[in-house]
Short mmCIF file of N, CA and C in Angstrom, two decimals:
data_model
loop_
_atom_site.label_atom_id
_atom_site.label_comp_id
_atom_site.label_asym_id
_atom_site.label_seq_id
_atom_site.Cartn_x
_atom_site.Cartn_y
_atom_site.Cartn_z
N MET A 1 86.13 -56.05 -61.28
CA MET A 1 86.09 -55.60 -62.49
C MET A 1 86.61 -56.79 -63.36
N ILE A 2 85.64 -57.33 -64.62
CA ILE A 2 86.01 -58.05 -65.45
C ILE A 2 86.37 -57.39 -66.90
N CYS A 3 87.49 -57.76 -67.19
CA CYS A 3 88.16 -57.54 -68.44
C CYS A 3 88.37 -58.32 -69.51
N ILE A 4 87.68 -58.42 -70.60
CA ILE A 4 87.91 -59.45 -71.54
C ILE A 4 88.64 -58.67 -72.70
N VAL A 5 89.70 -59.31 -72.92
CA VAL A 5 90.65 -58.84 -74.23
C VAL A 5 90.23 -59.92 -75.39
N MET A 6 89.79 -59.48 -76.33
CA MET A 6 89.06 -60.13 -77.26
C MET A 6 89.82 -59.74 -78.75
N GLY A 7 89.60 -60.72 -79.77
CA GLY A 7 90.20 -60.77 -80.95
C GLY A 7 90.06 -61.99 -81.77
N VAL A 8 90.39 -61.94 -83.01
CA VAL A 8 90.60 -63.31 -83.60
C VAL A 8 91.91 -63.96 -83.28
N SER A 9 92.06 -65.08 -83.73
CA SER A 9 93.41 -65.74 -83.34
C SER A 9 94.72 -65.20 -84.09
N GLY A 10 95.70 -65.05 -83.07
CA GLY A 10 96.71 -64.05 -83.78
C GLY A 10 96.84 -63.04 -83.21
N SER A 11 95.74 -62.34 -82.79
CA SER A 11 95.62 -61.03 -82.34
C SER A 11 96.50 -60.72 -81.21
N GLY A 12 97.02 -61.50 -80.24
CA GLY A 12 97.83 -61.34 -79.08
C GLY A 12 97.04 -61.09 -77.87
N LYS A 13 95.78 -61.57 -77.88
CA LYS A 13 94.73 -61.64 -76.82
C LYS A 13 95.38 -62.20 -75.53
N THR A 14 96.15 -63.61 -75.50
CA THR A 14 96.58 -64.19 -74.46
C THR A 14 97.73 -63.21 -73.85
N THR A 15 98.68 -62.93 -74.53
CA THR A 15 99.89 -62.31 -74.41
C THR A 15 99.39 -60.99 -73.68
N VAL A 16 98.62 -60.25 -74.37
CA VAL A 16 98.12 -59.03 -73.66
C VAL A 16 97.39 -59.16 -72.66
N GLY A 17 96.52 -60.28 -72.45
CA GLY A 17 95.72 -60.45 -71.33
C GLY A 17 96.44 -60.70 -70.34
N ARG A 18 97.59 -61.56 -70.50
CA ARG A 18 98.46 -62.00 -69.33
C ARG A 18 99.09 -60.58 -68.62
N GLU A 19 99.71 -59.96 -69.54
CA GLU A 19 100.47 -58.90 -69.12
C GLU A 19 99.41 -57.80 -68.43
N LEU A 20 98.28 -57.58 -69.21
CA LEU A 20 97.10 -56.69 -68.32
C LEU A 20 96.77 -57.30 -66.86
N ALA A 21 96.45 -58.64 -66.93
CA ALA A 21 96.35 -59.07 -65.48
C ALA A 21 97.19 -58.80 -64.53
N GLN A 22 98.55 -58.88 -65.05
CA GLN A 22 99.73 -58.62 -63.85
C GLN A 22 99.58 -56.99 -63.60
N ALA A 23 99.52 -56.36 -64.57
CA ALA A 23 99.40 -54.67 -64.39
C ALA A 23 98.28 -54.37 -63.25
N LEU A 24 97.23 -55.15 -63.49
CA LEU A 24 95.86 -54.72 -62.52
C LEU A 24 95.83 -55.65 -61.61
N SER A 25 96.83 -56.46 -61.27
CA SER A 25 96.83 -57.55 -60.07
C SER A 25 95.50 -58.15 -59.89
N LEU A 26 95.38 -58.90 -60.97
CA LEU A 26 94.09 -59.60 -61.13
C LEU A 26 94.54 -60.90 -61.64
N PRO A 27 93.62 -61.94 -61.47
CA PRO A 27 93.89 -63.26 -62.14
C PRO A 27 93.61 -63.19 -63.47
N PHE A 28 94.22 -64.19 -64.30
CA PHE A 28 94.05 -64.24 -65.79
C PHE A 28 93.56 -65.39 -66.31
N TYR A 29 92.71 -65.48 -67.01
CA TYR A 29 92.16 -66.99 -67.74
C TYR A 29 92.00 -66.73 -69.24
N ASP A 30 92.36 -67.98 -69.55
CA ASP A 30 92.34 -67.98 -71.11
C ASP A 30 91.20 -69.17 -71.61
N ALA A 31 90.12 -68.15 -72.51
CA ALA A 31 89.02 -69.10 -72.86
C ALA A 31 89.37 -70.32 -73.53
N ASP A 32 90.39 -70.19 -74.24
CA ASP A 32 91.12 -71.75 -74.80
C ASP A 32 90.81 -72.92 -73.94
N ASP A 33 91.06 -72.52 -72.39
CA ASP A 33 91.22 -73.44 -71.76
C ASP A 33 89.90 -74.05 -71.15
N PHE A 34 88.87 -73.54 -71.52
CA PHE A 34 87.53 -73.70 -71.54
C PHE A 34 86.65 -74.69 -72.33
N HIS A 35 87.54 -74.71 -73.39
CA HIS A 35 86.78 -75.65 -74.79
C HIS A 35 86.84 -77.22 -74.09
N SER A 36 85.81 -78.07 -74.74
CA SER A 36 85.74 -79.32 -74.52
C SER A 36 86.81 -79.91 -75.28
N ALA A 37 87.12 -81.18 -75.04
CA ALA A 37 88.08 -81.99 -75.70
C ALA A 37 87.66 -82.08 -77.27
N ALA A 38 86.25 -82.03 -77.39
CA ALA A 38 85.50 -82.38 -78.93
C ALA A 38 85.95 -81.19 -79.47
N ASN A 39 85.71 -80.01 -78.93
CA ASN A 39 85.91 -78.76 -79.59
C ASN A 39 87.36 -78.72 -80.07
N VAL A 40 88.42 -78.85 -79.19
CA VAL A 40 89.68 -78.68 -79.34
C VAL A 40 90.13 -79.83 -80.62
N GLU A 41 89.65 -81.01 -80.73
CA GLU A 41 89.98 -81.88 -81.56
C GLU A 41 89.41 -81.50 -83.18
N LYS A 42 88.10 -80.74 -83.06
CA LYS A 42 87.48 -80.32 -84.09
C LYS A 42 88.52 -79.09 -84.75
N MET A 43 88.80 -78.17 -84.15
CA MET A 43 89.59 -77.16 -84.24
C MET A 43 91.06 -77.74 -84.98
N ARG A 44 91.43 -78.56 -84.05
CA ARG A 44 92.71 -79.60 -84.42
C ARG A 44 92.69 -79.75 -86.16
N GLN A 45 91.75 -80.44 -86.44
CA GLN A 45 91.31 -81.11 -87.53
C GLN A 45 91.06 -80.06 -88.44
N GLY A 46 90.84 -78.72 -88.37
CA GLY A 46 90.76 -77.70 -89.36
C GLY A 46 89.17 -77.27 -89.76
N THR A 47 88.24 -77.86 -88.66
CA THR A 47 86.76 -77.68 -88.73
C THR A 47 86.47 -76.55 -87.77
N PRO A 48 85.74 -75.46 -88.52
CA PRO A 48 85.37 -74.43 -87.83
C PRO A 48 84.29 -74.94 -86.66
N LEU A 49 84.20 -74.15 -85.57
CA LEU A 49 83.23 -74.56 -84.61
C LEU A 49 81.83 -73.68 -84.92
N THR A 50 80.68 -74.56 -84.62
CA THR A 50 79.50 -73.87 -84.87
C THR A 50 79.09 -73.22 -83.48
N ASP A 51 77.90 -72.33 -83.74
CA ASP A 51 77.11 -71.71 -82.54
C ASP A 51 76.75 -72.80 -81.54
N GLU A 52 76.42 -74.10 -81.99
CA GLU A 52 76.08 -75.17 -81.15
C GLU A 52 77.23 -75.59 -80.46
N ASP A 53 78.42 -75.92 -81.07
CA ASP A 53 79.59 -76.23 -80.41
C ASP A 53 80.09 -75.31 -79.22
N ARG A 54 79.95 -74.04 -79.50
CA ARG A 54 80.43 -73.05 -78.55
C ARG A 54 79.33 -73.12 -77.51
N HIS A 55 78.21 -73.60 -77.31
CA HIS A 55 77.24 -72.91 -76.51
C HIS A 55 77.88 -73.83 -74.90
N GLY A 56 78.26 -74.88 -74.82
CA GLY A 56 78.95 -75.37 -73.47
C GLY A 56 80.27 -74.40 -73.11
N TRP A 57 80.71 -74.05 -73.97
CA TRP A 57 81.96 -73.22 -73.76
C TRP A 57 81.76 -71.85 -73.21
N LEU A 58 80.69 -71.28 -73.83
CA LEU A 58 80.29 -69.95 -73.45
C LEU A 58 79.50 -70.06 -72.13
N ALA A 59 78.60 -71.16 -71.78
CA ALA A 59 78.04 -71.34 -70.47
C ALA A 59 79.06 -71.62 -69.21
N ALA A 60 80.40 -72.16 -69.71
CA ALA A 60 81.62 -72.47 -68.72
C ALA A 60 82.10 -70.91 -68.72
N LEU A 61 82.12 -70.35 -69.64
CA LEU A 61 82.82 -68.85 -69.11
C LEU A 61 81.87 -67.95 -68.57
N ALA A 62 80.74 -67.96 -69.02
CA ALA A 62 79.74 -67.32 -68.05
C ALA A 62 79.73 -67.43 -66.48
N ALA A 63 79.78 -69.03 -66.04
CA ALA A 63 79.76 -69.18 -64.78
C ALA A 63 81.13 -68.88 -64.24
N GLY A 64 82.18 -69.08 -65.29
CA GLY A 64 83.52 -68.45 -64.42
C GLY A 64 83.35 -66.93 -64.18
N ILE A 65 82.96 -66.04 -65.26
CA ILE A 65 82.69 -64.71 -65.01
C ILE A 65 82.19 -64.32 -63.54
N THR A 66 81.01 -65.00 -63.48
CA THR A 66 80.27 -64.81 -62.35
C THR A 66 80.70 -64.89 -60.94
N LYS A 67 81.73 -66.04 -60.92
CA LYS A 67 82.54 -66.32 -59.89
C LYS A 67 83.63 -65.33 -59.70
N TRP A 68 84.38 -65.22 -60.84
CA TRP A 68 85.70 -64.18 -60.77
C TRP A 68 85.17 -62.84 -60.44
N GLU A 69 84.07 -62.16 -60.67
CA GLU A 69 83.44 -60.97 -60.51
C GLU A 69 83.22 -60.96 -58.85
N LYS A 70 82.60 -62.10 -58.28
CA LYS A 70 82.47 -62.18 -56.82
C LYS A 70 83.80 -62.10 -55.99
N ALA A 71 84.88 -62.74 -56.64
CA ALA A 71 86.08 -62.80 -56.17
C ALA A 71 87.03 -61.59 -56.15
N GLY A 72 86.61 -60.71 -56.88
CA GLY A 72 87.20 -59.25 -57.04
C GLY A 72 87.71 -58.90 -58.62
N GLY A 73 87.31 -59.78 -59.57
CA GLY A 73 87.67 -59.40 -61.00
C GLY A 73 88.53 -60.48 -61.38
N ALA A 74 88.74 -60.22 -62.73
CA ALA A 74 89.84 -61.24 -63.63
C ALA A 74 89.99 -60.53 -65.08
N VAL A 75 90.96 -60.76 -65.65
CA VAL A 75 91.13 -60.54 -67.14
C VAL A 75 91.14 -61.97 -67.85
N LEU A 76 90.18 -61.96 -68.76
CA LEU A 76 89.84 -63.19 -69.81
C LEU A 76 90.38 -62.80 -71.09
N ALA A 77 91.10 -63.69 -71.65
CA ALA A 77 91.44 -63.54 -73.21
C ALA A 77 90.20 -64.44 -73.81
N CYS A 78 89.79 -63.92 -74.76
CA CYS A 78 88.51 -64.90 -75.23
C CYS A 78 88.35 -64.23 -76.59
N SER A 79 88.19 -64.83 -77.68
CA SER A 79 87.91 -64.54 -79.01
C SER A 79 86.58 -63.69 -79.27
N ALA A 80 85.35 -64.18 -78.38
CA ALA A 80 84.20 -63.39 -78.47
C ALA A 80 83.82 -62.65 -79.58
N LEU A 81 83.75 -63.64 -81.00
CA LEU A 81 83.61 -63.31 -82.00
C LEU A 81 82.20 -62.65 -82.51
N LYS A 82 81.17 -63.15 -81.89
CA LYS A 82 79.92 -62.63 -82.38
C LYS A 82 79.14 -61.93 -81.08
N GLU A 83 78.57 -60.61 -81.39
CA GLU A 83 77.90 -59.99 -80.57
C GLU A 83 77.07 -60.84 -79.48
N LYS A 84 76.33 -61.77 -80.09
CA LYS A 84 75.56 -62.94 -79.31
C LYS A 84 76.48 -63.75 -78.07
N TYR A 85 77.61 -63.78 -78.62
CA TYR A 85 78.45 -64.50 -77.44
C TYR A 85 78.68 -63.47 -76.39
N ARG A 86 79.12 -62.22 -76.86
CA ARG A 86 79.41 -61.07 -76.09
C ARG A 86 78.28 -61.07 -74.96
N ALA A 87 77.22 -61.07 -75.45
CA ALA A 87 76.08 -60.56 -74.70
C ALA A 87 75.69 -61.84 -73.63
N VAL A 88 76.15 -62.95 -73.89
CA VAL A 88 76.19 -64.14 -72.84
C VAL A 88 77.13 -63.75 -71.76
N LEU A 89 78.34 -63.40 -72.17
CA LEU A 89 79.36 -63.24 -71.38
C LEU A 89 79.05 -62.07 -70.28
N GLN A 90 78.42 -60.80 -71.05
CA GLN A 90 78.27 -59.67 -70.24
C GLN A 90 76.97 -60.05 -69.22
N ALA A 91 76.06 -60.84 -69.73
CA ALA A 91 74.99 -60.94 -69.03
C ALA A 91 75.20 -61.71 -67.64
N ALA A 92 76.42 -62.37 -67.74
CA ALA A 92 76.86 -63.33 -66.40
C ALA A 92 77.48 -62.58 -65.33
N ALA A 93 77.79 -61.14 -65.71
CA ALA A 93 78.59 -60.36 -65.08
C ALA A 93 77.36 -59.33 -64.18
N ALA A 94 77.59 -59.01 -62.93
CA ALA A 94 76.73 -57.88 -62.29
C ALA A 94 76.89 -56.36 -62.65
N HIS A 95 78.07 -56.16 -63.14
CA HIS A 95 78.45 -54.96 -63.53
C HIS A 95 79.04 -54.98 -65.10
N ALA A 96 79.15 -53.97 -65.61
CA ALA A 96 79.68 -53.73 -67.15
C ALA A 96 80.87 -54.39 -67.19
N VAL A 97 81.23 -55.16 -68.13
CA VAL A 97 82.42 -55.77 -68.76
C VAL A 97 83.12 -54.80 -69.32
N PHE A 98 84.36 -54.86 -69.15
CA PHE A 98 85.46 -53.81 -69.75
C PHE A 98 86.03 -54.72 -71.10
N TRP A 99 85.65 -54.16 -72.38
CA TRP A 99 86.27 -55.19 -73.55
C TRP A 99 87.67 -54.23 -74.02
N VAL A 100 88.71 -54.89 -74.19
CA VAL A 100 89.73 -54.74 -75.08
C VAL A 100 89.77 -55.50 -76.43
N VAL A 101 89.54 -54.55 -77.43
CA VAL A 101 89.40 -55.14 -78.78
C VAL A 101 90.72 -55.22 -79.51
N LEU A 102 91.35 -56.29 -79.68
CA LEU A 102 92.69 -56.16 -80.61
C LEU A 102 92.21 -56.48 -81.98
N GLU A 103 92.69 -55.53 -83.05
CA GLU A 103 92.28 -55.63 -84.31
C GLU A 103 93.73 -55.39 -84.97
N GLY A 104 93.81 -56.09 -86.17
CA GLY A 104 94.73 -55.88 -87.12
C GLY A 104 94.65 -56.37 -88.42
N SER A 105 95.51 -56.22 -89.38
CA SER A 105 95.39 -56.86 -90.70
C SER A 105 95.48 -58.29 -90.84
N LYS A 106 94.87 -59.08 -91.78
CA LYS A 106 95.03 -60.27 -91.94
C LYS A 106 96.43 -60.91 -92.06
N GLU A 107 97.11 -60.09 -92.82
CA GLU A 107 98.70 -60.34 -93.07
C GLU A 107 99.40 -60.35 -91.92
N LEU A 108 99.01 -59.34 -91.13
CA LEU A 108 99.87 -59.35 -89.56
C LEU A 108 99.60 -60.44 -88.74
N LEU A 109 98.31 -60.84 -88.75
CA LEU A 109 97.58 -62.01 -88.03
C LEU A 109 98.11 -63.46 -88.54
N VAL A 110 98.30 -63.52 -89.68
CA VAL A 110 98.83 -64.82 -90.51
C VAL A 110 100.31 -64.71 -89.95
N SER A 111 100.99 -63.74 -90.05
CA SER A 111 102.51 -63.99 -89.88
C SER A 111 102.73 -64.10 -88.43
N ARG A 112 101.93 -63.69 -87.60
CA ARG A 112 102.01 -64.26 -86.15
C ARG A 112 101.77 -65.62 -85.88
N MET A 113 100.77 -66.08 -86.48
CA MET A 113 100.27 -67.54 -86.31
C MET A 113 101.35 -68.43 -86.85
N ARG A 114 102.12 -68.18 -88.10
CA ARG A 114 103.11 -68.89 -88.69
C ARG A 114 104.24 -69.14 -87.74
N THR A 115 104.55 -68.01 -86.67
CA THR A 115 105.65 -68.08 -85.89
C THR A 115 105.47 -68.86 -84.57
N ARG A 116 104.01 -69.19 -84.28
CA ARG A 116 103.85 -69.89 -83.21
C ARG A 116 103.52 -71.23 -83.32
N SER A 117 104.16 -72.17 -82.13
CA SER A 117 104.08 -73.76 -82.41
C SER A 117 103.24 -74.27 -81.09
N GLY A 118 102.89 -75.25 -81.20
CA GLY A 118 102.03 -76.10 -80.39
C GLY A 118 100.54 -75.72 -80.06
N HIS A 119 100.03 -74.64 -80.83
CA HIS A 119 98.50 -74.16 -80.77
C HIS A 119 97.88 -75.00 -81.54
N TYR A 120 96.44 -75.27 -81.20
CA TYR A 120 95.81 -76.03 -82.19
C TYR A 120 94.95 -75.04 -83.10
N MET A 121 94.99 -73.98 -83.01
CA MET A 121 94.33 -73.13 -83.96
C MET A 121 95.22 -72.86 -85.03
N LYS A 122 95.16 -73.28 -86.28
CA LYS A 122 96.04 -73.13 -87.49
C LYS A 122 95.41 -72.11 -88.41
N GLU A 123 96.63 -71.77 -89.33
CA GLU A 123 96.14 -70.66 -89.90
C GLU A 123 95.08 -70.64 -90.92
N GLN A 124 94.62 -71.75 -91.21
CA GLN A 124 93.41 -72.01 -92.28
C GLN A 124 92.11 -71.55 -91.45
N MET A 125 92.19 -71.57 -90.19
CA MET A 125 90.99 -71.34 -89.38
C MET A 125 90.75 -69.85 -89.35
N LEU A 126 91.84 -69.18 -89.50
CA LEU A 126 91.63 -67.74 -89.37
C LEU A 126 90.53 -67.16 -90.36
N ASN A 127 90.37 -67.85 -91.58
CA ASN A 127 89.61 -67.24 -92.49
C ASN A 127 87.97 -67.46 -91.87
N SER A 128 87.81 -68.44 -91.30
CA SER A 128 86.66 -68.79 -90.56
C SER A 128 86.29 -67.77 -89.36
N GLN A 129 87.23 -67.49 -88.89
CA GLN A 129 87.11 -66.47 -87.59
C GLN A 129 86.88 -65.15 -88.23
N LEU A 130 87.60 -64.74 -89.15
CA LEU A 130 87.54 -63.41 -89.92
C LEU A 130 85.80 -63.26 -90.54
N ALA A 131 85.45 -64.50 -91.11
CA ALA A 131 84.11 -64.39 -91.58
C ALA A 131 83.01 -64.22 -90.52
N ASP A 132 83.38 -64.83 -89.45
CA ASP A 132 82.35 -64.70 -88.16
C ASP A 132 82.65 -63.48 -87.29
N TYR A 133 83.41 -62.58 -87.47
CA TYR A 133 83.81 -61.71 -86.47
C TYR A 133 83.02 -60.66 -86.63
N GLU A 134 82.22 -59.90 -85.52
CA GLU A 134 81.45 -58.77 -85.62
C GLU A 134 82.24 -57.77 -84.90
N SER A 135 82.70 -56.96 -85.29
CA SER A 135 83.49 -55.78 -84.38
C SER A 135 82.48 -55.12 -83.72
N PRO A 136 82.66 -54.90 -81.99
CA PRO A 136 81.82 -54.25 -81.28
C PRO A 136 81.78 -52.76 -81.61
N THR A 137 80.89 -52.00 -81.27
CA THR A 137 80.81 -50.65 -81.38
C THR A 137 81.14 -50.05 -80.16
N TYR A 138 81.57 -50.74 -79.03
CA TYR A 138 82.03 -50.39 -77.63
C TYR A 138 83.36 -51.04 -77.51
N GLY A 139 83.71 -50.50 -76.01
CA GLY A 139 85.27 -51.14 -75.85
C GLY A 139 86.36 -50.24 -76.26
N LEU A 140 87.56 -50.61 -75.93
CA LEU A 140 88.68 -49.78 -76.20
C LEU A 140 89.40 -50.63 -77.59
N HIS A 141 89.32 -50.03 -78.54
CA HIS A 141 89.87 -50.48 -79.78
C HIS A 141 91.29 -50.12 -80.10
N LEU A 142 92.01 -51.25 -80.22
CA LEU A 142 93.44 -51.15 -80.13
C LEU A 142 94.42 -51.69 -81.45
N SER A 143 94.98 -51.16 -82.03
CA SER A 143 95.82 -51.85 -83.19
C SER A 143 96.96 -52.88 -82.83
N ILE A 144 96.87 -54.00 -83.10
CA ILE A 144 97.83 -54.96 -82.98
C ILE A 144 99.45 -54.57 -83.50
N GLU A 145 99.46 -53.60 -84.07
CA GLU A 145 100.70 -53.25 -84.75
C GLU A 145 101.73 -52.70 -83.32
N ALA A 146 100.89 -52.34 -82.42
CA ALA A 146 101.72 -51.74 -81.36
C ALA A 146 102.32 -52.90 -80.48
N SER A 147 103.38 -52.85 -79.67
CA SER A 147 103.80 -54.13 -78.88
C SER A 147 102.84 -54.55 -78.00
N PRO A 148 102.84 -55.67 -77.35
CA PRO A 148 102.03 -56.10 -76.03
C PRO A 148 102.05 -54.91 -75.14
N GLU A 149 103.48 -54.74 -74.73
CA GLU A 149 103.52 -53.69 -73.55
C GLU A 149 103.05 -52.37 -73.88
N GLU A 150 102.89 -51.74 -75.31
CA GLU A 150 102.32 -50.66 -75.51
C GLU A 150 100.77 -50.72 -75.05
N LEU A 151 100.18 -51.85 -75.55
CA LEU A 151 98.76 -51.91 -75.49
C LEU A 151 98.29 -52.20 -74.19
N VAL A 152 99.07 -52.59 -73.28
CA VAL A 152 98.81 -52.87 -71.86
C VAL A 152 98.81 -51.43 -71.36
N ARG A 153 99.92 -50.63 -71.65
CA ARG A 153 99.87 -49.26 -71.21
C ARG A 153 98.89 -48.44 -71.60
N GLN A 154 98.24 -48.58 -73.00
CA GLN A 154 97.33 -48.01 -73.31
C GLN A 154 95.92 -48.08 -72.48
N THR A 155 95.90 -49.43 -72.46
CA THR A 155 94.68 -49.95 -71.77
C THR A 155 94.60 -49.42 -70.22
N VAL A 156 95.74 -49.41 -69.24
CA VAL A 156 95.71 -49.17 -68.09
C VAL A 156 95.61 -47.42 -68.06
N GLU A 157 96.15 -46.76 -68.77
CA GLU A 157 96.15 -45.49 -68.84
C GLU A 157 94.59 -45.32 -69.24
N PHE A 158 93.76 -45.70 -70.22
CA PHE A 158 92.42 -45.55 -70.54
C PHE A 158 91.65 -45.75 -69.21
N LEU A 159 91.89 -47.10 -68.61
CA LEU A 159 91.16 -47.16 -67.40
C LEU A 159 91.29 -46.28 -66.25
N ARG A 160 92.59 -45.83 -65.97
CA ARG A 160 92.92 -44.75 -65.00
C ARG A 160 91.89 -43.50 -65.34
N LYS A 161 92.09 -43.16 -66.66
CA LYS A 161 91.01 -42.00 -66.89
C LYS A 161 89.97 -42.22 -66.61
N GLN A 162 89.32 -43.38 -66.80
CA GLN A 162 87.86 -43.72 -66.53
C GLN A 162 87.45 -43.43 -65.03
N LYS A 163 88.42 -44.09 -64.58
CA LYS A 163 88.17 -43.94 -62.84
C LYS A 163 88.55 -42.56 -62.44
N GLY A 164 89.27 -41.52 -63.21
CA GLY A 164 89.81 -40.38 -62.74
C GLY A 164 91.15 -40.36 -61.92
N GLU A 165 91.53 -41.56 -62.20
CA GLU A 165 92.97 -41.23 -61.45
C GLU A 165 94.09 -40.83 -62.14
N LYS A 166 95.26 -40.40 -61.57
CA LYS A 166 96.26 -39.74 -62.42
C LYS A 166 97.24 -41.06 -62.38
N ALA A 167 98.08 -41.08 -63.53
CA ALA A 167 99.08 -41.85 -63.48
C ALA A 167 100.34 -41.87 -62.56
N PRO A 168 100.87 -42.64 -62.15
CA PRO A 168 102.01 -42.72 -61.44
C PRO A 168 103.17 -42.25 -62.09
N ARG A 169 104.06 -41.22 -61.56
CA ARG A 169 105.13 -40.50 -62.10
C ARG A 169 106.63 -41.30 -62.14
#
């Protein structure tokens, strides 16, 4: 299974993705680690990435998805802002990708971004992400007002129900 935890910057996709990977006993990958140095520098300077900038990044993620699926699955934290980006990622997988969509208010996203340090994505870039964001009509949509632990619990419960498994007592 390939599970992609998606959302704009500040939505908690890395935190939730790491915890979900642990709960599912799958490896975790962060799409931020697949950006070129030029893309990271561009974002560090406050310049939004274009579709062209993202081409190599999406190709690297697609190659990873193909490899991870063959190895038994993975959880990927990825913004996946536009439907055409998600289509590239889905096309790399032999089976349907499971999408966890983290969504919340701009105010909450900004407050979270202000508390983190050392990340190249700065608060002013959030507006460009929100402008590009196309909420998917599929996947498990969760509110980021819940704790990461609760979001993982909800996701695991949903996956168990999909597979017809009973939750452990």
